[in-house]
Amino acid sequence: MYPEYMMESIKKVEETRPGRLEKSKKYGKEVFPHMTDKERGEVLSKFHPDYKEGARKEVRVGPNKGEILTTEISDLLESYSRINPKDFNLDKIDYETDVLVIGAGSAGMASALVAAKNGSNVLIVTKLRLGDSNSMMAEGGIQAADQRDDSPTMHYLDVIGGGHFDNKPELVQALVSDGPESIKWLEELGVIFDKNPDGSMLVKSGGGTSRNRMHSCRDYTGAGICRVLRDEVYNLPDKIKYIEYSPVVELILDDNGQAVGAVIYHLETKQYSIIKAKSIIMSTGGFGRLHIRGFETTNHYGATADGIILGYRVGAKLLFMDSVQYHPTGAVYPEQIVGFLCTEKIRALGAQPVNADGELFVYSMEPRDVEASAFIRECTARKNGITTPSGLCGIWLDSPLIDQIDGQGTIDKNLPGMVRQFGRFDIDIRKYPMLVYPTLHYQNGGIEINDKCETNIPGLYVAGETSGGVHGRNRLMGNSQLDLIVFGRRAGLNASKRANNGVKIGKLSIEHIYDYEKEVADLDINRKKIAPILLPDYIPDHVKQKQITAEYFGTLI
């Protein structure tokens, strides 16, 4: 339950609610004016974490050398490999396959399914378990322009505008064009989407969208999709093999510069293995567990930017790695779930963001970066937030409005995950608002690809959050889930075609590690700085000081 001093603020929220409810019934979500382009630019430049001093830094090694990237990414790229090439005999192959998929979220599993259906043998390797990913944790929905009042063209314009017109047009075209077919494919596999009484798709709005096109599975859409894909992988044991708890620590090239394999490390047995493949699909997800700018995160435990490091070290180019997405509504109370995602669907259903005095201060469905910046402004510059017992600050997301707008039971029907999560701490979101603040959510940029998911490294394909270009410098709600499916399927098909057409593989090599490390060494960087880091480091410094004989290699002792 909320402490008594917070209840005093909640009383103010309850006092202003009837007036806000009346306006909502009359004007819908348009009870607060949209920001103008000028106002959006001002709030972003003054309050978005990307624009703060120290948020960006020049990277001094690799293909993007000289470019300004997010500071934590630049620092991570300027690191040494976990392995020494001389310790490995690449003539001794442990696993051989047509298509190697690195990462087992929805993008990886979708690509594996399509590659297998196209006749290729597939091996999935994943850091944790099959399905352990940000994909499984996504809540709000998946966009696709399949309604009569919508079109891929309208969807395209929304994506481009939301990404600040920095998106790669060919990728956006692929995303929106494949959208309706992707929904159909998922439903045929068994995904149970929310429906209207007449059996048609139930669609809602999302921040920055001009049409209702958000398909959902209540408030666990990611799990609804990812579980079905995982079951389908299980159903193809003859074509798809998988190895769990085995992150990739380096990619393998051949003497023609093709990506032809990987070195994996088993987290339990601590053994390394060599994989040879005709095509490789990188789908390792995002970087939330790097805690950019010190923010809490919605991301799963393994989201440590592994794919970025692996691809970059073999020469793959990065795009838009100067841009980070902070979801506006991360839980900031109770303390046990700080950073937990409070889905954008809550606002789509009618909940309003209000300050400590119960005042609505921003249009509820601005694009995510603008909405998040407005929340930060309200808590910092305007001092209108609510402080938690531990010193954090947030604003109220007035969830009880939902039932008052659409009828009692709407919250239970559409947001069972949210009801259950907050109910664990004796907070009934049907009666009381939720205290929220922006949380690190998404890696806007990644490895640059074309519409076939190809990189500048032959044989290396990328799908999902590891890729860069489709979302520009800001992603709209629901487009990540669509991205996973559209580009997961495209990567699977194109990687499979390449493998099936016959790939002449030369001598295997990881000598590129020496070349990369020479650049790092020239910067006089400590050799204990190693990547990929594989798992986040949450050991307190005062504990490490007592571990006198412990030697850390990334996050593994």
Short mmCIF file of N, CA and C in Angstrom, two decimals, residues 176-339:
data_model
loop_
_atom_site.label_atom_id
_atom_site.label_comp_id
_atom_site.label_asym_id
_atom_site.label_seq_id
_atom_site.Cartn_x
_atom_site.Cartn_y
_atom_site.Cartn_z
N VAL A 176 6.35 -2.11 -42.70
CA VAL A 176 4.91 -1.86 -42.82
C VAL A 176 4.26 -2.74 -43.89
N SER A 177 5.01 -3.06 -44.94
CA SER A 177 4.45 -3.89 -46.01
C SER A 177 4.20 -5.32 -45.54
N ASP A 178 5.12 -5.84 -44.72
CA ASP A 178 4.99 -7.22 -44.22
C ASP A 178 4.10 -7.32 -42.99
N GLY A 179 3.64 -6.16 -42.46
CA GLY A 179 2.89 -6.16 -41.21
C GLY A 179 1.64 -7.03 -41.22
N PRO A 180 0.70 -6.80 -42.14
CA PRO A 180 -0.53 -7.60 -42.14
C PRO A 180 -0.26 -9.10 -42.29
N GLU A 181 0.67 -9.46 -43.16
CA GLU A 181 0.99 -10.88 -43.36
C GLU A 181 1.62 -11.47 -42.09
N SER A 182 2.38 -10.67 -41.37
CA SER A 182 3.00 -11.16 -40.14
C SER A 182 1.96 -11.49 -39.08
N ILE A 183 0.93 -10.65 -38.96
CA ILE A 183 -0.16 -10.93 -38.02
C ILE A 183 -0.88 -12.21 -38.42
N LYS A 184 -1.11 -12.37 -39.70
CA LYS A 184 -1.79 -13.57 -40.21
C LYS A 184 -0.95 -14.81 -39.91
N TRP A 185 0.35 -14.72 -40.12
CA TRP A 185 1.26 -15.85 -39.87
C TRP A 185 1.24 -16.24 -38.40
N LEU A 186 1.30 -15.23 -37.53
CA LEU A 186 1.30 -15.51 -36.08
C LEU A 186 -0.02 -16.15 -35.65
N GLU A 187 -1.12 -15.64 -36.17
CA GLU A 187 -2.42 -16.20 -35.78
C GLU A 187 -2.55 -17.64 -36.26
N GLU A 188 -2.05 -17.92 -37.44
CA GLU A 188 -2.10 -19.29 -37.95
C GLU A 188 -1.24 -20.24 -37.13
N LEU A 189 -0.15 -19.70 -36.54
CA LEU A 189 0.68 -20.53 -35.68
C LEU A 189 0.02 -20.79 -34.33
N GLY A 190 -0.94 -19.93 -33.95
CA GLY A 190 -1.64 -20.16 -32.70
C GLY A 190 -1.67 -19.01 -31.72
N VAL A 191 -1.16 -17.83 -32.10
CA VAL A 191 -1.21 -16.68 -31.22
C VAL A 191 -2.67 -16.24 -31.07
N ILE A 192 -3.10 -16.07 -29.83
CA ILE A 192 -4.49 -15.72 -29.56
C ILE A 192 -4.58 -14.21 -29.34
N PHE A 193 -4.89 -13.48 -30.39
CA PHE A 193 -5.03 -12.03 -30.29
C PHE A 193 -6.39 -11.66 -29.71
N ASP A 194 -6.46 -10.49 -29.08
CA ASP A 194 -7.72 -9.98 -28.56
C ASP A 194 -8.67 -9.69 -29.73
N LYS A 195 -9.93 -10.06 -29.55
CA LYS A 195 -10.92 -9.89 -30.62
C LYS A 195 -12.14 -9.13 -30.12
N ASN A 196 -12.84 -8.50 -31.04
CA ASN A 196 -14.14 -7.89 -30.78
C ASN A 196 -15.20 -8.98 -30.73
N PRO A 197 -16.40 -8.68 -30.21
CA PRO A 197 -17.46 -9.70 -30.14
C PRO A 197 -17.78 -10.34 -31.49
N ASP A 198 -17.59 -9.59 -32.59
CA ASP A 198 -17.90 -10.15 -33.91
C ASP A 198 -16.75 -10.97 -34.49
N GLY A 199 -15.67 -11.11 -33.73
CA GLY A 199 -14.54 -11.92 -34.19
C GLY A 199 -13.46 -11.14 -34.91
N SER A 200 -13.68 -9.86 -35.15
CA SER A 200 -12.66 -9.04 -35.80
C SER A 200 -11.58 -8.66 -34.79
N MET A 201 -10.44 -8.23 -35.31
CA MET A 201 -9.32 -7.87 -34.46
C MET A 201 -9.66 -6.64 -33.60
N LEU A 202 -9.35 -6.71 -32.32
CA LEU A 202 -9.46 -5.56 -31.44
C LEU A 202 -8.16 -4.77 -31.54
N VAL A 203 -8.24 -3.53 -31.96
CA VAL A 203 -7.04 -2.71 -32.11
C VAL A 203 -7.19 -1.43 -31.32
N LYS A 204 -6.07 -0.98 -30.74
CA LYS A 204 -6.05 0.25 -29.94
C LYS A 204 -4.99 1.20 -30.50
N SER A 205 -4.96 2.39 -29.94
CA SER A 205 -3.98 3.39 -30.38
C SER A 205 -2.68 3.22 -29.62
N GLY A 206 -1.65 3.89 -30.12
CA GLY A 206 -0.36 3.94 -29.44
C GLY A 206 0.22 5.32 -29.61
N GLY A 207 1.18 5.68 -28.78
CA GLY A 207 1.79 7.00 -28.87
C GLY A 207 2.39 7.25 -30.24
N GLY A 208 2.03 8.36 -30.86
CA GLY A 208 2.59 8.73 -32.15
C GLY A 208 1.93 8.08 -33.34
N THR A 209 0.81 7.37 -33.13
CA THR A 209 0.14 6.70 -34.26
C THR A 209 -1.11 7.48 -34.66
N SER A 210 -1.40 7.45 -35.95
CA SER A 210 -2.55 8.19 -36.48
C SER A 210 -3.77 7.29 -36.66
N ARG A 211 -3.61 6.01 -36.47
CA ARG A 211 -4.71 5.05 -36.59
C ARG A 211 -4.63 4.03 -35.46
N ASN A 212 -5.75 3.43 -35.14
CA ASN A 212 -5.76 2.31 -34.21
C ASN A 212 -5.28 1.07 -34.96
N ARG A 213 -4.07 0.60 -34.60
CA ARG A 213 -3.55 -0.60 -35.28
C ARG A 213 -2.78 -1.50 -34.32
N MET A 214 -2.99 -1.30 -32.99
CA MET A 214 -2.27 -2.07 -32.00
C MET A 214 -3.01 -3.36 -31.67
N HIS A 215 -2.49 -4.48 -32.18
CA HIS A 215 -3.04 -5.79 -31.85
C HIS A 215 -2.43 -6.25 -30.53
N SER A 216 -3.17 -7.00 -29.75
CA SER A 216 -2.64 -7.35 -28.43
C SER A 216 -3.14 -8.72 -27.97
N CYS A 217 -2.43 -9.23 -26.99
CA CYS A 217 -2.87 -10.41 -26.22
C CYS A 217 -2.95 -9.93 -24.77
N ARG A 218 -4.04 -9.24 -24.46
CA ARG A 218 -4.18 -8.56 -23.18
C ARG A 218 -2.95 -7.68 -22.92
N ASP A 219 -2.29 -7.81 -21.76
CA ASP A 219 -1.09 -7.00 -21.54
C ASP A 219 0.15 -7.89 -21.41
N TYR A 220 0.12 -9.01 -22.13
CA TYR A 220 1.31 -9.87 -22.23
C TYR A 220 1.48 -10.35 -23.67
N THR A 221 1.44 -9.38 -24.58
CA THR A 221 1.51 -9.68 -26.01
C THR A 221 2.81 -10.39 -26.36
N GLY A 222 3.93 -9.91 -25.82
CA GLY A 222 5.22 -10.54 -26.11
C GLY A 222 5.24 -12.00 -25.72
N ALA A 223 4.72 -12.30 -24.52
CA ALA A 223 4.67 -13.69 -24.07
C ALA A 223 3.73 -14.51 -24.95
N GLY A 224 2.61 -13.89 -25.35
CA GLY A 224 1.67 -14.60 -26.20
C GLY A 224 2.28 -15.02 -27.52
N ILE A 225 3.15 -14.15 -28.07
CA ILE A 225 3.83 -14.46 -29.33
C ILE A 225 5.00 -15.40 -29.11
N CYS A 226 5.84 -15.06 -28.15
CA CYS A 226 7.10 -15.80 -27.94
C CYS A 226 6.84 -17.25 -27.55
N ARG A 227 5.83 -17.49 -26.74
CA ARG A 227 5.54 -18.86 -26.31
C ARG A 227 5.10 -19.74 -27.49
N VAL A 228 4.32 -19.15 -28.39
CA VAL A 228 3.88 -19.90 -29.57
C VAL A 228 5.07 -20.23 -30.47
N LEU A 229 5.96 -19.25 -30.69
CA LEU A 229 7.16 -19.50 -31.51
C LEU A 229 8.04 -20.57 -30.87
N ARG A 230 8.18 -20.51 -29.56
CA ARG A 230 9.00 -21.50 -28.86
C ARG A 230 8.41 -22.91 -29.01
N ASP A 231 7.10 -23.01 -28.87
CA ASP A 231 6.46 -24.32 -29.04
C ASP A 231 6.67 -24.85 -30.46
N GLU A 232 6.62 -23.93 -31.43
CA GLU A 232 6.82 -24.35 -32.82
C GLU A 232 8.25 -24.83 -33.05
N VAL A 233 9.22 -24.18 -32.40
CA VAL A 233 10.61 -24.65 -32.47
C VAL A 233 10.72 -26.05 -31.88
N TYR A 234 10.07 -26.26 -30.74
CA TYR A 234 10.07 -27.60 -30.13
C TYR A 234 9.50 -28.65 -31.06
N ASN A 235 8.56 -28.23 -31.91
CA ASN A 235 7.88 -29.17 -32.81
C ASN A 235 8.69 -29.55 -34.04
N LEU A 236 9.87 -28.96 -34.20
CA LEU A 236 10.70 -29.26 -35.37
C LEU A 236 12.09 -29.77 -34.95
N PRO A 237 12.13 -30.83 -34.15
CA PRO A 237 13.42 -31.29 -33.62
C PRO A 237 14.38 -31.83 -34.68
N ASP A 238 13.85 -32.26 -35.80
CA ASP A 238 14.72 -32.80 -36.86
C ASP A 238 15.42 -31.69 -37.63
N LYS A 239 14.83 -30.50 -37.64
CA LYS A 239 15.40 -29.40 -38.42
C LYS A 239 16.05 -28.32 -37.56
N ILE A 240 15.57 -28.17 -36.31
CA ILE A 240 16.09 -27.11 -35.45
C ILE A 240 16.65 -27.71 -34.16
N LYS A 241 17.93 -27.55 -33.95
CA LYS A 241 18.58 -27.93 -32.70
C LYS A 241 18.86 -26.65 -31.91
N TYR A 242 19.00 -26.77 -30.60
CA TYR A 242 19.32 -25.59 -29.81
C TYR A 242 20.21 -25.95 -28.63
N ILE A 243 21.05 -24.99 -28.26
CA ILE A 243 21.96 -25.14 -27.12
C ILE A 243 21.72 -23.96 -26.19
N GLU A 244 21.33 -24.24 -24.96
CA GLU A 244 21.04 -23.19 -23.99
C GLU A 244 22.25 -22.91 -23.10
N TYR A 245 22.20 -21.78 -22.41
CA TYR A 245 23.26 -21.33 -21.49
C TYR A 245 24.63 -21.28 -22.18
N SER A 246 24.62 -20.90 -23.45
CA SER A 246 25.87 -20.90 -24.23
C SER A 246 25.99 -19.64 -25.08
N PRO A 247 26.37 -18.52 -24.47
CA PRO A 247 26.54 -17.30 -25.25
C PRO A 247 27.72 -17.40 -26.21
N VAL A 248 27.60 -16.69 -27.32
CA VAL A 248 28.72 -16.57 -28.25
C VAL A 248 29.68 -15.52 -27.72
N VAL A 249 30.97 -15.84 -27.74
CA VAL A 249 31.98 -14.88 -27.26
C VAL A 249 32.78 -14.27 -28.40
N GLU A 250 32.80 -14.94 -29.58
CA GLU A 250 33.43 -14.36 -30.77
C GLU A 250 32.83 -15.01 -32.02
N LEU A 251 32.74 -14.24 -33.09
CA LEU A 251 32.40 -14.79 -34.40
C LEU A 251 33.66 -15.28 -35.09
N ILE A 252 33.48 -16.22 -36.00
CA ILE A 252 34.59 -16.77 -36.78
C ILE A 252 34.43 -16.32 -38.24
N LEU A 253 35.51 -15.82 -38.81
CA LEU A 253 35.54 -15.48 -40.23
C LEU A 253 36.36 -16.52 -40.98
N ASP A 254 36.24 -16.51 -42.31
CA ASP A 254 37.17 -17.32 -43.11
C ASP A 254 38.13 -16.37 -43.83
N ASP A 255 39.05 -16.95 -44.61
CA ASP A 255 40.07 -16.10 -45.25
C ASP A 255 39.51 -15.28 -46.40
N ASN A 256 38.21 -15.42 -46.68
CA ASN A 256 37.55 -14.56 -47.67
C ASN A 256 36.73 -13.45 -47.00
N GLY A 257 36.79 -13.36 -45.67
CA GLY A 257 36.07 -12.33 -44.96
C GLY A 257 34.62 -12.65 -44.69
N GLN A 258 34.22 -13.91 -44.89
CA GLN A 258 32.84 -14.31 -44.64
C GLN A 258 32.67 -14.69 -43.17
N ALA A 259 31.47 -14.45 -42.62
CA ALA A 259 31.13 -14.93 -41.28
C ALA A 259 30.71 -16.39 -41.42
N VAL A 260 31.47 -17.28 -40.79
CA VAL A 260 31.25 -18.72 -41.03
C VAL A 260 31.18 -19.53 -39.74
N GLY A 261 31.07 -18.88 -38.59
CA GLY A 261 30.98 -19.67 -37.38
C GLY A 261 31.07 -18.83 -36.13
N ALA A 262 31.18 -19.51 -34.99
CA ALA A 262 31.20 -18.82 -33.71
C ALA A 262 31.88 -19.67 -32.65
N VAL A 263 32.44 -18.99 -31.66
CA VAL A 263 32.96 -19.64 -30.46
C VAL A 263 31.95 -19.41 -29.35
N ILE A 264 31.47 -20.50 -28.74
CA ILE A 264 30.50 -20.37 -27.67
C ILE A 264 31.11 -20.82 -26.34
N TYR A 265 30.57 -20.29 -25.25
CA TYR A 265 31.06 -20.61 -23.91
C TYR A 265 29.87 -21.09 -23.08
N HIS A 266 29.95 -22.29 -22.54
CA HIS A 266 28.85 -22.83 -21.74
C HIS A 266 28.96 -22.31 -20.31
N LEU A 267 27.91 -21.63 -19.84
CA LEU A 267 27.96 -20.98 -18.54
C LEU A 267 28.05 -21.98 -17.38
N GLU A 268 27.59 -23.21 -17.60
CA GLU A 268 27.61 -24.19 -16.51
C GLU A 268 28.87 -25.06 -16.54
N THR A 269 29.21 -25.59 -17.71
CA THR A 269 30.38 -26.47 -17.80
C THR A 269 31.68 -25.70 -17.95
N LYS A 270 31.56 -24.40 -18.32
CA LYS A 270 32.72 -23.52 -18.56
C LYS A 270 33.60 -24.02 -19.70
N GLN A 271 32.98 -24.72 -20.64
CA GLN A 271 33.70 -25.24 -21.80
C GLN A 271 33.39 -24.39 -23.04
N TYR A 272 34.41 -24.25 -23.89
CA TYR A 272 34.24 -23.57 -25.17
C TYR A 272 33.98 -24.61 -26.27
N SER A 273 33.19 -24.20 -27.26
CA SER A 273 32.93 -25.06 -28.42
C SER A 273 33.00 -24.22 -29.68
N ILE A 274 33.30 -24.91 -30.80
CA ILE A 274 33.43 -24.25 -32.10
C ILE A 274 32.26 -24.67 -32.98
N ILE A 275 31.61 -23.69 -33.59
CA ILE A 275 30.50 -23.94 -34.51
C ILE A 275 30.87 -23.42 -35.89
N LYS A 276 30.58 -24.22 -36.90
CA LYS A 276 30.79 -23.82 -38.29
C LYS A 276 29.42 -23.72 -38.96
N ALA A 277 29.22 -22.65 -39.73
CA ALA A 277 27.91 -22.43 -40.35
C ALA A 277 28.07 -21.74 -41.70
N LYS A 278 27.11 -21.97 -42.59
CA LYS A 278 27.11 -21.32 -43.89
C LYS A 278 26.52 -19.91 -43.82
N SER A 279 25.59 -19.70 -42.89
CA SER A 279 25.00 -18.37 -42.67
C SER A 279 24.80 -18.18 -41.17
N ILE A 280 24.90 -16.93 -40.74
CA ILE A 280 24.74 -16.62 -39.32
C ILE A 280 23.71 -15.50 -39.17
N ILE A 281 22.78 -15.69 -38.24
CA ILE A 281 21.78 -14.66 -37.92
C ILE A 281 22.02 -14.19 -36.49
N MET A 282 22.29 -12.92 -36.35
CA MET A 282 22.51 -12.32 -35.04
C MET A 282 21.19 -11.75 -34.53
N SER A 283 20.72 -12.24 -33.39
CA SER A 283 19.46 -11.75 -32.83
C SER A 283 19.55 -11.76 -31.30
N THR A 284 20.57 -11.09 -30.80
CA THR A 284 20.88 -11.15 -29.37
C THR A 284 20.15 -10.09 -28.53
N GLY A 285 19.35 -9.24 -29.15
CA GLY A 285 18.57 -8.27 -28.38
C GLY A 285 19.33 -7.00 -28.04
N GLY A 286 18.89 -6.35 -26.96
CA GLY A 286 19.34 -5.00 -26.65
C GLY A 286 20.38 -4.88 -25.55
N PHE A 287 20.38 -3.69 -24.91
CA PHE A 287 21.48 -3.38 -23.98
C PHE A 287 21.00 -2.80 -22.64
N GLY A 288 19.77 -3.07 -22.28
CA GLY A 288 19.19 -2.46 -21.07
C GLY A 288 20.00 -2.69 -19.81
N ARG A 289 20.63 -3.85 -19.71
CA ARG A 289 21.37 -4.17 -18.48
C ARG A 289 22.71 -3.45 -18.38
N LEU A 290 23.01 -2.58 -19.35
CA LEU A 290 24.14 -1.68 -19.21
C LEU A 290 23.75 -0.47 -18.35
N HIS A 291 22.44 -0.30 -18.11
CA HIS A 291 21.92 0.78 -17.28
C HIS A 291 22.48 2.14 -17.73
N ILE A 292 22.22 2.45 -19.00
CA ILE A 292 22.67 3.71 -19.59
C ILE A 292 22.23 4.89 -18.71
N ARG A 293 23.13 5.82 -18.49
CA ARG A 293 22.88 7.02 -17.68
C ARG A 293 22.39 6.69 -16.27
N GLY A 294 22.61 5.44 -15.82
CA GLY A 294 22.22 5.06 -14.47
C GLY A 294 20.75 4.73 -14.31
N PHE A 295 20.01 4.60 -15.42
CA PHE A 295 18.58 4.33 -15.33
C PHE A 295 18.30 2.86 -15.03
N GLU A 296 17.22 2.62 -14.29
CA GLU A 296 16.70 1.27 -14.15
C GLU A 296 16.20 0.82 -15.53
N THR A 297 15.93 -0.47 -15.68
CA THR A 297 15.57 -0.98 -17.01
C THR A 297 14.43 -1.98 -16.96
N THR A 298 13.72 -2.07 -18.06
CA THR A 298 12.68 -3.08 -18.25
C THR A 298 13.26 -4.38 -18.80
N ASN A 299 14.53 -4.38 -19.19
CA ASN A 299 15.11 -5.48 -19.96
C ASN A 299 15.40 -6.72 -19.13
N HIS A 300 15.46 -7.85 -19.82
CA HIS A 300 15.75 -9.12 -19.16
C HIS A 300 17.22 -9.19 -18.78
N TYR A 301 17.57 -10.17 -17.98
CA TYR A 301 18.87 -10.22 -17.31
C TYR A 301 20.04 -10.32 -18.28
N GLY A 302 19.82 -10.87 -19.47
CA GLY A 302 20.92 -11.09 -20.39
C GLY A 302 21.14 -10.00 -21.42
N ALA A 303 20.43 -8.87 -21.30
CA ALA A 303 20.48 -7.82 -22.32
C ALA A 303 21.70 -6.93 -22.12
N THR A 304 22.87 -7.38 -22.60
CA THR A 304 24.13 -6.67 -22.35
C THR A 304 24.88 -6.32 -23.64
N ALA A 305 24.16 -6.13 -24.74
CA ALA A 305 24.74 -5.63 -26.00
C ALA A 305 25.74 -6.59 -26.64
N ASP A 306 25.60 -7.88 -26.41
CA ASP A 306 26.57 -8.84 -26.94
C ASP A 306 26.67 -8.78 -28.46
N GLY A 307 25.52 -8.73 -29.15
CA GLY A 307 25.54 -8.74 -30.61
C GLY A 307 26.26 -7.56 -31.20
N ILE A 308 26.13 -6.40 -30.55
CA ILE A 308 26.82 -5.20 -31.01
C ILE A 308 28.33 -5.41 -30.97
N ILE A 309 28.82 -5.94 -29.87
CA ILE A 309 30.25 -6.18 -29.71
C ILE A 309 30.75 -7.21 -30.72
N LEU A 310 30.03 -8.32 -30.84
CA LEU A 310 30.46 -9.41 -31.73
C LEU A 310 30.50 -8.96 -33.18
N GLY A 311 29.43 -8.28 -33.61
CA GLY A 311 29.39 -7.82 -34.99
C GLY A 311 30.42 -6.75 -35.27
N TYR A 312 30.58 -5.82 -34.34
CA TYR A 312 31.51 -4.71 -34.54
C TYR A 312 32.94 -5.20 -34.63
N ARG A 313 33.27 -6.22 -33.85
CA ARG A 313 34.65 -6.70 -33.82
C ARG A 313 35.06 -7.36 -35.14
N VAL A 314 34.08 -7.89 -35.89
CA VAL A 314 34.42 -8.47 -37.20
C VAL A 314 34.25 -7.46 -38.33
N GLY A 315 33.87 -6.22 -37.99
CA GLY A 315 33.80 -5.17 -39.01
C GLY A 315 32.43 -4.72 -39.42
N ALA A 316 31.38 -5.17 -38.75
CA ALA A 316 30.02 -4.73 -39.10
C ALA A 316 29.81 -3.29 -38.64
N LYS A 317 29.17 -2.52 -39.48
CA LYS A 317 28.95 -1.11 -39.18
C LYS A 317 27.72 -0.92 -38.29
N LEU A 318 27.78 0.08 -37.42
CA LEU A 318 26.67 0.41 -36.53
C LEU A 318 25.94 1.64 -37.04
N LEU A 319 24.66 1.74 -36.65
CA LEU A 319 23.84 2.87 -37.06
C LEU A 319 22.99 3.32 -35.88
N PHE A 320 22.95 4.63 -35.66
CA PHE A 320 22.11 5.26 -34.63
C PHE A 320 22.42 4.79 -33.21
N MET A 321 23.67 4.46 -32.95
CA MET A 321 24.03 4.06 -31.59
C MET A 321 24.29 5.27 -30.69
N ASP A 322 23.74 6.40 -31.09
CA ASP A 322 23.77 7.59 -30.23
C ASP A 322 22.41 7.86 -29.63
N SER A 323 21.48 6.91 -29.80
CA SER A 323 20.09 7.14 -29.41
C SER A 323 19.57 6.01 -28.54
N VAL A 324 18.97 6.38 -27.42
CA VAL A 324 18.46 5.41 -26.44
C VAL A 324 16.99 5.72 -26.17
N GLN A 325 16.17 4.67 -26.03
CA GLN A 325 14.77 4.91 -25.70
C GLN A 325 14.51 4.62 -24.23
N TYR A 326 13.88 5.62 -23.58
CA TYR A 326 13.43 5.48 -22.20
C TYR A 326 11.90 5.43 -22.22
N HIS A 327 11.34 4.34 -21.75
CA HIS A 327 9.88 4.23 -21.73
C HIS A 327 9.34 5.18 -20.68
N PRO A 328 8.29 5.95 -21.01
CA PRO A 328 7.80 6.94 -20.04
C PRO A 328 7.34 6.34 -18.72
N THR A 329 6.73 5.16 -18.78
CA THR A 329 6.06 4.63 -17.59
C THR A 329 6.72 3.37 -17.06
N GLY A 330 7.79 3.58 -16.32
CA GLY A 330 8.38 2.50 -15.55
C GLY A 330 7.96 2.67 -14.10
N ALA A 331 7.67 1.58 -13.42
CA ALA A 331 7.26 1.67 -12.02
C ALA A 331 8.38 2.30 -11.19
N VAL A 332 8.02 3.22 -10.30
CA VAL A 332 8.99 3.81 -9.41
C VAL A 332 8.63 3.53 -7.94
N TYR A 333 7.45 2.96 -7.74
CA TYR A 333 7.02 2.47 -6.44
C TYR A 333 6.00 1.37 -6.68
N PRO A 334 6.02 0.28 -5.91
CA PRO A 334 6.88 -0.04 -4.78
C PRO A 334 8.34 -0.31 -5.19
N GLU A 335 9.21 -0.22 -4.21
CA GLU A 335 10.65 -0.32 -4.47
C GLU A 335 11.05 -1.63 -5.11
N GLN A 336 10.32 -2.70 -4.81
CA GLN A 336 10.70 -4.03 -5.31
C GLN A 336 10.59 -4.15 -6.81
N ILE A 337 9.84 -3.26 -7.46
CA ILE A 337 9.67 -3.38 -8.92
C ILE A 337 10.08 -2.10 -9.65
N VAL A 338 10.99 -1.34 -9.06
CA VAL A 338 11.44 -0.11 -9.72
C VAL A 338 12.02 -0.45 -11.09
N GLY A 339 11.57 0.26 -12.12
CA GLY A 339 12.00 0.01 -13.49
C GLY A 339 11.08 -0.91 -14.26
#
